[in-house]
Amino acid sequence: MTSSGLTYRSLPNPTSIRILVLAPGKPDESDLSFKFLFSDLDFDHKAFPDSTPILIGNEFVNGEDDSGFPINIGVDSDPTPQEPRYHPFQPYEALSYVWGDLEDQISVGGENAITITKNLYLLLRSLRLPHRDRNLWVDALCINQSDHEEKKFQLALMKRVYQQAEKVIAYLPLSNQGQKSLNLLVPQILRAGSLYKEHQTLKQSAGSDQGRHGRPLDSKSHFETRTVVRDANEPMSATMERAFNGSQPFLESFGLPREDSPLWDAWRRIFALPYFRRMWIWQELSLANNLHFWFGNGEAVAEPLMIAHHFLDEYSATMNMSYNAAWCASDEDNRDALKDRLVGSGNATQMFRDRMLRKYGGDGVSQPRLIEKLASVGTFEATDPRDKIYALLGLTSDGASFTQHISYAPWDSKEQTFTRFAKLFIERNEGVEVLLQAGFRDEDPEWASWVPHWDNLERPVPRDAARGLGKTLTSIQVDEKSTALNLSGTIIDDINVVNNKVLETLQVTEDGVNIQRFIQVFVRGVSMVFNSLTPRDPEEVFEQLFHVLAQPKTKHKRSQKQDQEPETFMGPSQLEALSSDDKANEAVERETEALRTGFREYLSWLRTLKSQINAGSNSEEDIVQVTNTQSPAEFQKFHQAAVKNLHHRRLGVTKGEFIIMSPKRAEIGDKVVLFEGCDIPFVLRPAGDVSEETNGERETQDGKITYRLIGPAFWHFPACEALSSGKVYQNIRLV
């Protein structure tokens, strides 16, 4: 951010921030005037009632125009005897926006001009009031961006800045027509969602005597499918509604506008905005106590749009994908724009969930640790890659303890920063989580394979898949003289075959997301598994495949005390804890059964689809949609889980004939290892030149075998118990 003509006084206290006071102006006035005030967050009368009562006026003297506000852009200066002194805390509204193109800047302020990005200029002009000034906190101007020490200390206050703001204004520029469309669309989505939930509740009550899913889980015969020929001019939502013949299992059956309705244009424009792809926005949107969306000349409370988005995510037959697709693609609405919308909508899901949990979840909702939150940064963007870490500090339970390690010094590189934080996590006994996010990459061979690429994570790490989350590696130590990591582990198997197809991206078309690529990866992987195993009970293979593909949650383990005979008298807290675990395990069991049913339905669907293709009915002219009508919700649930879990991974089989979900860079001959104290398998590859004397492994002078970490793997939990029993651990060195 260029700031020619703008100089900053040092902030007086560690809890001080600058407030930009935006001068009033008429709509046709192009120039902006503003000045700064100091505001001490520790004197906020609402947050700290014992502080000095607020307000000693807020007017400006010695103005040079009719507004009474200086025309020139003044900077904090010592008040003269004629100027009023202000309470140490001044209320303000915080802006949440995207800086915009740094090359596209506008000069404001007359003689003492500074340059700001066009996006910020348009936002400030739209927020300017006609007859009074407005107190705003704007990160690009209220923080001295050229002072990396000030940035470090101000960043530590970001959580408080957004929590203590009277209002947080999120800038989502839309046309007047777009705002009108959104005002009509959101209530319709909310109404459809309410009707859907009401219908599901009645359906569950009516079917409570028929078993959880209406038929045995081991049923192999009654797979009902229906072939529905889709009209090329018909939206997918209409096809799905016809396919289910009024059974109303999805949101589309409750009055949701079809995706060819012009009302969706505004929806698509919002989630295509860079706003939902920027890293810092996550914190700003989640922490605001009072969040409003500002569309350029209209304002709305944020929660209704968030709830509408949630309904589409959870209850739509197309998982919200078709509503982000352009019904009639044009040069302006191309494939890249569609990808932006899908990424933006996916990021919004995380942001909105965080905000709703913080605001309505109550005290029982625990905040994630920083290392856990970092597992989800892959689709967010940051101009400075170090912000992939720093922007999360305010969203995590332990973020405040890392603020001393923030550095924007130009000599502190991305690799140095990521290595420093990886070491800090390991020192905090979070080495398992670090390794879950790490992995060797051919394009960056000098990067330590155990240090995650947080600037470009290829895949999120599902918390439920990492069963050993929070476990401590028994022996792990960073070599202070190098970037190597020393730990102990046991090689339990080798990869024998691995699928050559990887699901890196779903194909994006004008109609939305084409799942053909996923089906190819899925079918080839499953076929490879069955062809690689010696003949055995198909149900045994099915069960292993199910756990690897769906990766269901595991039940809460009872404590040793809970497993013993109950005491004669148990207090309320003990009973509550016991009841809570039992309820959680019942929910896990229901979800696992639903996923298992969905997997069986999915296999049946693929067989039916294959028969349709072999019969030649799936031509370019007629799009044939084979729809499962027996258990559509379970079918959809499994499909979503499998897409997520296969992303950037490969199906494989080990020499011991265990089915494994391996990292995408895994190769035949790679080692599967269990590190001491951890029950999650990892894939390693011998590093550097090897010799026959070391059985294909490179041994160092101190007896450690040197490997590169390829990444975490997943297989059915009992497999780890069987293979790790009685094994001897050896010293391993990761480089």
JSON list of C-alpha atoms in Angstrom, two decimals, residues 40-177:
[
{"chain": "A", "resi": 40, "resn": "ASP", "atom": "CA", "xyz": [-7.37, 2.12, 23.51]},
{"chain": "A", "resi": 41, "resn": "LEU", "atom": "CA", "xyz": [-9.21, -1.23, 23.50]},
{"chain": "A", "resi": 42, "resn": "ASP", "atom": "CA", "xyz": [-8.65, -1.62, 27.24]},
{"chain": "A", "resi": 43, "resn": "PHE", "atom": "CA", "xyz": [-10.93, 1.36, 27.92]},
{"chain": "A", "resi": 44, "resn": "ASP", "atom": "CA", "xyz": [-13.96, 0.06, 26.02]},
{"chain": "A", "resi": 45, "resn": "HIS", "atom": "CA", "xyz": [-16.79, 0.90, 28.42]},
{"chain": "A", "resi": 46, "resn": "LYS", "atom": "CA", "xyz": [-18.97, -1.97, 27.11]},
{"chain": "A", "resi": 47, "resn": "ALA", "atom": "CA", "xyz": [-16.27, -4.60, 27.52]},
{"chain": "A", "resi": 48, "resn": "PHE", "atom": "CA", "xyz": [-14.75, -3.03, 30.64]},
{"chain": "A", "resi": 49, "resn": "PRO", "atom": "CA", "xyz": [-17.52, -1.32, 32.68]},
{"chain": "A", "resi": 50, "resn": "ASP", "atom": "CA", "xyz": [-15.04, -0.06, 35.28]},
{"chain": "A", "resi": 51, "resn": "SER", "atom": "CA", "xyz": [-13.28, 2.17, 32.76]},
{"chain": "A", "resi": 52, "resn": "THR", "atom": "CA", "xyz": [-13.87, 5.92, 32.57]},
{"chain": "A", "resi": 53, "resn": "PRO", "atom": "CA", "xyz": [-17.41, 6.71, 31.33]},
{"chain": "A", "resi": 54, "resn": "ILE", "atom": "CA", "xyz": [-17.41, 7.17, 27.58]},
{"chain": "A", "resi": 55, "resn": "LEU", "atom": "CA", "xyz": [-17.60, 10.26, 25.39]},
{"chain": "A", "resi": 56, "resn": "ILE", "atom": "CA", "xyz": [-16.35, 13.80, 25.64]},
{"chain": "A", "resi": 57, "resn": "GLY", "atom": "CA", "xyz": [-17.82, 15.01, 22.37]},
{"chain": "A", "resi": 58, "resn": "ASN", "atom": "CA", "xyz": [-16.71, 13.98, 18.91]},
{"chain": "A", "resi": 59, "resn": "GLU", "atom": "CA", "xyz": [-16.62, 17.11, 16.80]},
{"chain": "A", "resi": 60, "resn": "PHE", "atom": "CA", "xyz": [-13.78, 18.74, 14.96]},
{"chain": "A", "resi": 61, "resn": "VAL", "atom": "CA", "xyz": [-12.73, 22.38, 15.12]},
{"chain": "A", "resi": 62, "resn": "ASN", "atom": "CA", "xyz": [-10.73, 24.66, 12.82]},
{"chain": "A", "resi": 63, "resn": "GLY", "atom": "CA", "xyz": [-12.31, 23.04, 9.79]},
{"chain": "A", "resi": 64, "resn": "GLU", "atom": "CA", "xyz": [-11.72, 24.50, 6.37]},
{"chain": "A", "resi": 65, "resn": "ASP", "atom": "CA", "xyz": [-15.03, 23.63, 4.74]},
{"chain": "A", "resi": 66, "resn": "ASP", "atom": "CA", "xyz": [-18.73, 23.67, 5.55]},
{"chain": "A", "resi": 67, "resn": "SER", "atom": "CA", "xyz": [-18.58, 20.24, 7.20]},
{"chain": "A", "resi": 68, "resn": "GLY", "atom": "CA", "xyz": [-16.30, 21.47, 9.97]},
{"chain": "A", "resi": 69, "resn": "PHE", "atom": "CA", "xyz": [-13.85, 18.72, 8.99]},
{"chain": "A", "resi": 70, "resn": "PRO", "atom": "CA", "xyz": [-10.33, 19.51, 7.72]},
{"chain": "A", "resi": 71, "resn": "ILE", "atom": "CA", "xyz": [-10.04, 19.16, 3.97]},
{"chain": "A", "resi": 72, "resn": "ASN", "atom": "CA", "xyz": [-6.45, 17.99, 4.21]},
{"chain": "A", "resi": 73, "resn": "ILE", "atom": "CA", "xyz": [-5.74, 14.49, 5.40]},
{"chain": "A", "resi": 74, "resn": "GLY", "atom": "CA", "xyz": [-4.39, 15.08, 8.86]},
{"chain": "A", "resi": 75, "resn": "VAL", "atom": "CA", "xyz": [-2.48, 12.52, 10.87]},
{"chain": "A", "resi": 76, "resn": "ASP", "atom": "CA", "xyz": [-2.45, 12.11, 14.64]},
{"chain": "A", "resi": 77, "resn": "SER", "atom": "CA", "xyz": [-0.93, 15.19, 16.17]},
{"chain": "A", "resi": 78, "resn": "ASP", "atom": "CA", "xyz": [-0.68, 16.37, 19.73]},
{"chain": "A", "resi": 79, "resn": "PRO", "atom": "CA", "xyz": [-3.91, 18.23, 20.55]},
{"chain": "A", "resi": 80, "resn": "THR", "atom": "CA", "xyz": [-3.56, 21.95, 20.99]},
{"chain": "A", "resi": 81, "resn": "PRO", "atom": "CA", "xyz": [-5.31, 23.69, 23.88]},
{"chain": "A", "resi": 82, "resn": "GLN", "atom": "CA", "xyz": [-8.10, 24.63, 21.47]},
{"chain": "A", "resi": 83, "resn": "GLU", "atom": "CA", "xyz": [-8.78, 21.04, 20.41]},
{"chain": "A", "resi": 84, "resn": "PRO", "atom": "CA", "xyz": [-11.02, 18.78, 22.48]},
{"chain": "A", "resi": 85, "resn": "ARG", "atom": "CA", "xyz": [-9.50, 15.74, 24.13]},
{"chain": "A", "resi": 86, "resn": "TYR", "atom": "CA", "xyz": [-11.27, 12.43, 23.71]},
{"chain": "A", "resi": 87, "resn": "HIS", "atom": "CA", "xyz": [-12.00, 9.47, 25.87]},
{"chain": "A", "resi": 88, "resn": "PRO", "atom": "CA", "xyz": [-9.20, 6.87, 25.46]},
{"chain": "A", "resi": 89, "resn": "PHE", "atom": "CA", "xyz": [-11.64, 4.53, 23.71]},
{"chain": "A", "resi": 90, "resn": "GLN", "atom": "CA", "xyz": [-13.57, 5.72, 20.69]},
{"chain": "A", "resi": 91, "resn": "PRO", "atom": "CA", "xyz": [-16.33, 3.46, 19.30]},
{"chain": "A", "resi": 92, "resn": "TYR", "atom": "CA", "xyz": [-15.87, 2.37, 15.70]},
{"chain": "A", "resi": 93, "resn": "GLU", "atom": "CA", "xyz": [-17.10, 0.11, 12.92]},
{"chain": "A", "resi": 94, "resn": "ALA", "atom": "CA", "xyz": [-14.58, -2.37, 11.48]},
{"chain": "A", "resi": 95, "resn": "LEU", "atom": "CA", "xyz": [-14.41, -3.05, 7.75]},
{"chain": "A", "resi": 96, "resn": "SER", "atom": "CA", "xyz": [-14.05, -6.54, 6.33]},
{"chain": "A", "resi": 97, "resn": "TYR", "atom": "CA", "xyz": [-13.11, -6.27, 2.68]},
{"chain": "A", "resi": 98, "resn": "VAL", "atom": "CA", "xyz": [-10.58, -7.31, 0.04]},
{"chain": "A", "resi": 99, "resn": "TRP", "atom": "CA", "xyz": [-7.84, -4.78, -0.64]},
{"chain": "A", "resi": 100, "resn": "GLY", "atom": "CA", "xyz": [-8.13, -5.37, -4.36]},
{"chain": "A", "resi": 101, "resn": "ASP", "atom": "CA", "xyz": [-5.57, -5.06, -7.11]},
{"chain": "A", "resi": 102, "resn": "LEU", "atom": "CA", "xyz": [-2.52, -3.22, -5.73]},
{"chain": "A", "resi": 103, "resn": "GLU", "atom": "CA", "xyz": [-1.78, -1.96, -9.23]},
{"chain": "A", "resi": 104, "resn": "ASP", "atom": "CA", "xyz": [-5.22, -0.35, -9.53]},
{"chain": "A", "resi": 105, "resn": "GLN", "atom": "CA", "xyz": [-4.96, 2.62, -7.15]},
{"chain": "A", "resi": 106, "resn": "ILE", "atom": "CA", "xyz": [-6.56, 6.03, -6.75]},
{"chain": "A", "resi": 107, "resn": "SER", "atom": "CA", "xyz": [-5.06, 9.17, -5.28]},
{"chain": "A", "resi": 108, "resn": "VAL", "atom": "CA", "xyz": [-7.12, 10.97, -2.62]},
{"chain": "A", "resi": 109, "resn": "GLY", "atom": "CA", "xyz": [-6.52, 13.91, -0.31]},
{"chain": "A", "resi": 110, "resn": "GLY", "atom": "CA", "xyz": [-5.53, 16.82, -2.51]},
{"chain": "A", "resi": 111, "resn": "GLU", "atom": "CA", "xyz": [-2.12, 18.31, -1.69]},
{"chain": "A", "resi": 112, "resn": "ASN", "atom": "CA", "xyz": [-1.25, 15.70, 0.94]},
{"chain": "A", "resi": 113, "resn": "ALA", "atom": "CA", "xyz": [-2.43, 12.90, -1.31]},
{"chain": "A", "resi": 114, "resn": "ILE", "atom": "CA", "xyz": [-2.09, 9.23, -0.61]},
{"chain": "A", "resi": 115, "resn": "THR", "atom": "CA", "xyz": [-2.97, 6.34, -2.89]},
{"chain": "A", "resi": 116, "resn": "ILE", "atom": "CA", "xyz": [-5.38, 3.59, -1.94]},
{"chain": "A", "resi": 117, "resn": "THR", "atom": "CA", "xyz": [-6.73, 0.67, -3.94]},
{"chain": "A", "resi": 118, "resn": "LYS", "atom": "CA", "xyz": [-9.78, 1.29, -6.06]},
{"chain": "A", "resi": 119, "resn": "ASN", "atom": "CA", "xyz": [-11.78, -1.30, -4.11]},
{"chain": "A", "resi": 120, "resn": "LEU", "atom": "CA", "xyz": [-11.12, 0.50, -0.82]},
{"chain": "A", "resi": 121, "resn": "TYR", "atom": "CA", "xyz": [-11.86, 3.86, -2.43]},
{"chain": "A", "resi": 122, "resn": "LEU", "atom": "CA", "xyz": [-15.27, 2.67, -3.67]},
{"chain": "A", "resi": 123, "resn": "LEU", "atom": "CA", "xyz": [-16.05, 1.18, -0.26]},
{"chain": "A", "resi": 124, "resn": "LEU", "atom": "CA", "xyz": [-15.18, 4.36, 1.66]},
{"chain": "A", "resi": 125, "resn": "ARG", "atom": "CA", "xyz": [-17.16, 6.51, -0.75]},
{"chain": "A", "resi": 126, "resn": "SER", "atom": "CA", "xyz": [-20.20, 4.27, -0.42]},
{"chain": "A", "resi": 127, "resn": "LEU", "atom": "CA", "xyz": [-19.99, 4.32, 3.39]},
{"chain": "A", "resi": 128, "resn": "ARG", "atom": "CA", "xyz": [-19.46, 8.08, 3.71]},
{"chain": "A", "resi": 129, "resn": "LEU", "atom": "CA", "xyz": [-22.33, 9.85, 5.45]},
{"chain": "A", "resi": 130, "resn": "PRO", "atom": "CA", "xyz": [-23.73, 13.14, 4.11]},
{"chain": "A", "resi": 131, "resn": "HIS", "atom": "CA", "xyz": [-23.85, 15.19, 7.32]},
{"chain": "A", "resi": 132, "resn": "ARG", "atom": "CA", "xyz": [-21.58, 13.64, 9.95]},
{"chain": "A", "resi": 133, "resn": "ASP", "atom": "CA", "xyz": [-18.28, 11.88, 10.22]},
{"chain": "A", "resi": 134, "resn": "ARG", "atom": "CA", "xyz": [-17.93, 8.12, 10.65]},
{"chain": "A", "resi": 135, "resn": "ASN", "atom": "CA", "xyz": [-15.43, 6.22, 12.80]},
{"chain": "A", "resi": 136, "resn": "LEU", "atom": "CA", "xyz": [-13.98, 3.24, 10.94]},
{"chain": "A", "resi": 137, "resn": "TRP", "atom": "CA", "xyz": [-11.19, 0.75, 11.45]},
{"chain": "A", "resi": 138, "resn": "VAL", "atom": "CA", "xyz": [-9.55, -0.03, 8.11]},
{"chain": "A", "resi": 139, "resn": "ASP", "atom": "CA", "xyz": [-6.55, -2.36, 8.26]},
{"chain": "A", "resi": 140, "resn": "ALA", "atom": "CA", "xyz": [-4.79, -0.98, 5.16]},
{"chain": "A", "resi": 141, "resn": "LEU", "atom": "CA", "xyz": [-4.73, 2.57, 6.62]},
{"chain": "A", "resi": 142, "resn": "CYS", "atom": "CA", "xyz": [-4.99, 2.17, 10.39]},
{"chain": "A", "resi": 143, "resn": "ILE", "atom": "CA", "xyz": [-1.90, -0.05, 10.54]},
{"chain": "A", "resi": 144, "resn": "ASN", "atom": "CA", "xyz": [1.43, 1.28, 9.33]},
{"chain": "A", "resi": 145, "resn": "GLN", "atom": "CA", "xyz": [2.00, -1.36, 6.67]},
{"chain": "A", "resi": 146, "resn": "SER", "atom": "CA", "xyz": [5.66, -0.40, 6.22]},
{"chain": "A", "resi": 147, "resn": "ASP", "atom": "CA", "xyz": [6.51, -1.01, 9.90]},
{"chain": "A", "resi": 148, "resn": "HIS", "atom": "CA", "xyz": [6.81, -4.78, 10.35]},
{"chain": "A", "resi": 149, "resn": "GLU", "atom": "CA", "xyz": [7.21, -4.41, 14.14]},
{"chain": "A", "resi": 150, "resn": "GLU", "atom": "CA", "xyz": [3.94, -2.47, 14.41]},
{"chain": "A", "resi": 151, "resn": "LYS", "atom": "CA", "xyz": [2.22, -5.03, 12.18]},
{"chain": "A", "resi": 152, "resn": "LYS", "atom": "CA", "xyz": [3.35, -7.77, 14.55]},
{"chain": "A", "resi": 153, "resn": "PHE", "atom": "CA", "xyz": [1.81, -6.12, 17.62]},
{"chain": "A", "resi": 154, "resn": "GLN", "atom": "CA", "xyz": [-1.32, -4.93, 15.86]},
{"chain": "A", "resi": 155, "resn": "LEU", "atom": "CA", "xyz": [-1.92, -8.41, 14.48]},
{"chain": "A", "resi": 156, "resn": "ALA", "atom": "CA", "xyz": [-2.01, -9.72, 18.05]},
{"chain": "A", "resi": 157, "resn": "LEU", "atom": "CA", "xyz": [-4.99, -7.37, 18.66]},
{"chain": "A", "resi": 158, "resn": "MET", "atom": "CA", "xyz": [-7.03, -8.43, 15.60]},
{"chain": "A", "resi": 159, "resn": "LYS", "atom": "CA", "xyz": [-9.35, -10.68, 17.55]},
{"chain": "A", "resi": 160, "resn": "ARG", "atom": "CA", "xyz": [-10.28, -7.84, 19.88]},
{"chain": "A", "resi": 161, "resn": "VAL", "atom": "CA", "xyz": [-10.56, -5.30, 17.07]},
{"chain": "A", "resi": 162, "resn": "TYR", "atom": "CA", "xyz": [-13.38, -7.28, 15.44]},
{"chain": "A", "resi": 163, "resn": "GLN", "atom": "CA", "xyz": [-15.03, -8.42, 18.66]},
{"chain": "A", "resi": 164, "resn": "GLN", "atom": "CA", "xyz": [-15.15, -4.92, 20.18]},
{"chain": "A", "resi": 165, "resn": "ALA", "atom": "CA", "xyz": [-16.35, -3.16, 17.03]},
{"chain": "A", "resi": 166, "resn": "GLU", "atom": "CA", "xyz": [-19.91, -1.80, 17.23]},
{"chain": "A", "resi": 167, "resn": "LYS", "atom": "CA", "xyz": [-20.47, -3.39, 13.84]},
{"chain": "A", "resi": 168, "resn": "VAL", "atom": "CA", "xyz": [-18.38, -5.29, 11.31]},
{"chain": "A", "resi": 169, "resn": "ILE", "atom": "CA", "xyz": [-19.21, -4.32, 7.74]},
{"chain": "A", "resi": 170, "resn": "ALA", "atom": "CA", "xyz": [-18.47, -7.03, 5.17]},
{"chain": "A", "resi": 171, "resn": "TYR", "atom": "CA", "xyz": [-18.20, -5.56, 1.66]},
{"chain": "A", "resi": 172, "resn": "LEU", "atom": "CA", "xyz": [-19.90, -7.67, -1.03]},
{"chain": "A", "resi": 173, "resn": "PRO", "atom": "CA", "xyz": [-20.49, -5.27, -3.95]},
{"chain": "A", "resi": 174, "resn": "LEU", "atom": "CA", "xyz": [-23.65, -5.97, -5.93]},
{"chain": "A", "resi": 175, "resn": "SER", "atom": "CA", "xyz": [-25.71, -4.03, -8.44]},
{"chain": "A", "resi": 176, "resn": "ASN", "atom": "CA", "xyz": [-29.12, -2.66, -7.44]},
{"chain": "A", "resi": 177, "resn": "GLN", "atom": "CA", "xyz": [-30.77, -5.47, -9.40]}
]
